[in-house]
C-alpha positions as CSV (number, residue, x, y, z in Angstrom):
1,M,-30.8,-20.5,18.6
2,L,-30.5,-16.4,18.3
3,Q,-28.0,-16.0,21.4
4,K,-25.9,-18.6,19.5
5,V,-26.1,-16.5,16.3
6,G,-25.6,-13.4,18.6
7,K,-22.4,-14.7,20.2
8,R,-20.8,-16.3,16.9
9,F,-21.2,-12.4,15.7
10,L,-19.5,-10.8,18.5
11,V,-16.8,-13.5,18.7
12,R,-16.0,-12.8,14.8
13,A,-16.2,-8.8,15.3
14,R,-13.7,-8.9,18.0
15,F,-11.0,-11.0,15.7
16,T,-11.8,-8.5,13.4
17,W,-11.6,-5.5,15.1
18,R,-8.4,-6.7,16.6
19,S,-7.1,-7.9,13.3
20,L,-7.2,-3.9,12.1
21,F,-4.5,-3.5,14.6
22,D,-2.0,-6.1,14.0
23,D,1.3,-4.8,12.5
24,Q,0.6,-5.8,8.6
25,F,-3.1,-3.7,8.7
26,L,-1.7,-0.7,11.5
27,L,-1.1,1.5,8.6
28,V,-4.3,1.4,6.8
29,T,-6.2,1.5,10.2
30,N,-4.4,4.7,10.8
31,T,-5.0,5.9,7.7
32,L,-8.5,5.5,6.9
33,T,-9.5,6.5,10.5
34,G,-7.8,10.0,10.1
35,G,-9.6,10.7,6.8
36,S,-12.8,9.1,8.2
37,L,-12.5,11.3,11.1
38,L,-11.8,14.4,9.6
39,A,-14.4,14.0,6.9
40,M,-16.6,13.7,9.7
41,G,-15.6,16.7,11.6
42,D,-16.1,18.6,8.3
43,V,-19.7,17.3,8.1
44,V,-20.1,18.6,11.7
45,Q,-18.9,22.4,11.0
46,Q,-20.6,21.7,7.6
47,S,-24.2,21.3,9.5
48,W,-23.5,24.0,11.8
49,E,-22.7,26.8,8.5
50,I,-26.2,25.0,7.1
51,H,-27.9,25.5,10.3
52,K,-27.0,29.6,10.5
53,E,-27.6,29.7,6.7
54,Q,-29.9,27.9,5.6
55,S,-29.5,28.3,1.9
56,K,-25.9,26.7,2.1
57,V,-26.0,22.9,1.1
58,L,-23.2,20.3,1.8
59,D,-20.1,20.8,0.1
60,W,-19.1,17.2,-0.9
61,K,-15.9,18.1,-2.5
62,R,-14.8,20.0,0.9
63,I,-15.2,17.0,2.6
64,G,-14.0,14.5,0.4
65,Y,-10.6,17.2,0.4
66,T,-10.8,17.1,4.1
67,F,-10.9,13.2,3.8
68,V,-7.9,13.2,1.8
69,M,-6.0,15.5,4.3
70,G,-6.8,13.3,7.0
71,C,-5.6,10.3,5.1
72,S,-2.5,11.9,4.1
73,T,-2.0,12.9,8.3
74,G,-2.3,8.8,9.4
75,P,0.7,7.4,8.4
76,L,2.3,10.9,9.2
77,L,1.3,10.1,12.8
78,H,2.1,6.2,12.6
79,H,5.6,6.8,11.8
80,W,6.0,10.2,13.9
81,Y,5.0,8.1,17.2
82,G,7.2,4.5,16.1
83,R,10.3,6.9,15.9
84,L,9.3,9.2,19.2
85,D,8.9,5.7,21.0
86,S,12.4,4.8,19.8
87,A,13.8,7.7,20.6
88,Y,12.3,8.4,23.9
89,A,11.3,4.6,25.3
90,G,9.6,3.8,28.5
91,R,6.4,5.6,30.3
92,A,8.6,7.3,33.2
93,M,7.0,11.1,33.7
94,N,10.2,12.9,32.5
95,T,9.8,10.5,29.2
96,V,6.4,11.7,28.8
97,V,6.9,15.1,29.4
98,K,10.0,15.0,26.0
99,K,7.4,12.9,23.8
100,V,4.5,16.0,24.5
101,L,7.2,18.5,24.0
102,A,8.2,17.4,20.7
103,D,5.0,16.6,19.7
104,Q,3.9,20.1,20.6
105,L,7.1,21.8,19.0
106,I,7.6,19.6,15.9
107,I,4.8,17.9,14.6
108,S,1.9,20.0,15.8
109,P,3.2,23.0,13.1
110,I,3.9,20.7,10.6
111,I,0.2,19.2,10.8
112,G,-1.1,22.8,10.6
113,I,1.1,23.5,7.9
114,W,0.2,20.2,6.4
115,Y,-3.7,21.1,6.4
116,F,-4.1,24.9,5.6
117,I,-1.6,24.6,2.7
118,G,-2.7,21.1,1.8
119,M,-6.5,22.3,1.8
120,G,-5.7,25.4,-0.1
121,L,-4.0,23.6,-3.2
122,M,-7.0,21.3,-3.6
123,E,-9.5,23.9,-3.2
124,G,-7.8,26.2,-6.0
125,D,-5.8,28.2,-4.3
126,T,-2.1,28.5,-4.9
127,L,1.1,27.7,-2.9
128,A,1.6,31.5,-1.6
129,E,-2.1,31.7,-0.9
130,G,-2.2,28.6,1.1
131,W,1.2,29.8,3.2
132,K,-0.3,33.2,3.5
133,D,-3.7,31.4,5.4
134,F,-1.6,29.8,7.4
135,K,0.5,32.0,8.5
136,G,-2.7,34.4,9.3
137,K,-4.2,31.9,11.4
138,F,-0.9,30.2,12.9
139,W,-1.5,31.6,16.5
140,E,-5.0,31.3,16.6
141,Y,-4.3,27.5,15.3
142,Y,-1.2,27.3,17.8
143,K,-2.8,28.6,20.7
144,A,-5.8,26.3,20.8
145,D,-3.6,23.3,19.4
146,C,-1.5,23.7,23.1
147,C,-4.6,24.1,25.1
148,V,-6.0,20.7,24.0
149,W,-3.0,18.7,22.5
150,P,-0.8,18.5,25.9
151,P,-3.0,17.0,27.8
152,V,-4.2,14.2,25.2
153,Q,-0.6,13.3,24.6
154,M,0.0,13.0,28.2
155,F,-2.5,10.6,28.5
156,N,-1.9,9.2,25.1
157,F,2.0,8.9,25.9
158,Y,1.5,7.7,29.5
159,Y,-1.5,5.1,29.2
160,V,-1.9,3.6,25.5
161,S,-0.3,1.0,24.2
162,P,2.0,2.3,21.2
163,K,-0.3,0.4,18.3
164,Y,-3.5,2.3,19.5
165,R,-2.1,5.7,19.7
166,V,-3.1,6.8,16.2
167,M,-6.4,5.4,16.7
168,Y,-6.7,7.6,20.4
169,I,-5.8,10.6,18.4
170,N,-8.2,10.4,15.7
171,V,-10.9,10.0,17.7
172,I,-10.0,12.5,20.0
173,S,-9.4,14.7,17.6
174,L,-13.2,14.9,16.0
175,G,-13.6,17.9,18.0
176,W,-10.4,19.3,16.8
177,D,-11.6,18.6,13.1
178,V,-14.8,20.8,13.8
179,F,-12.1,23.4,14.6
180,L,-10.1,23.3,11.9
181,S,-12.7,23.1,9.3
182,Y,-14.1,26.3,11.0
183,L,-11.2,28.1,10.9
184,K,-10.0,27.1,7.8
185,H,-13.3,28.1,6.2
186,R,-14.5,31.0,8.1
187,V,-15.1,34.2,5.9
188,S,-13.1,36.7,7.9
189,Q,-15.5,39.8,9.2
190,M,-13.7,42.3,6.5
191,T,-14.8,40.2,3.5
192,A,-18.2,38.9,4.9
193,T,-19.9,42.5,5.5
194,P,-19.9,45.0,2.6
195,L,-18.9,48.6,3.1
């Protein structure tokens, strides 16, 4: 009896999971996983901050803001990968390299700008303050980005089916999301130590 129930559950779960990647639900799946995993990355970073400074508590507003930012990048990546696959069809190595270069030179800086300015606006900064924050942290962001994402994207564009690309990126980016949260919210040494 118990085996039949377990087997039925696994069969239902399998078909439910598959339906999340059908064309009609794929955009929603990509959007919600992007938001959830970016928020989870922020929770990990805040937990580390709390570990270092016991007086801190989880900032639920900040977690909500990161969820919104992650949800906003889901559709962007969903459509970006579709366009990239249309522009550069196939899995030949030169095609994969073109996709990685386009991803690194075009969408990566856009997502960085989107994240820093968007988070800044939600946290009460002006557009100019958000832009200044991004400019001040851009090279640190982009150098790390160039170390992490090209190999990840080589694998993505060569092996991963197009409908799973954003999910793959969302899962891999959990560690990246911790770094983004750290970079955005770290207190600079100049402002942290009183003179």
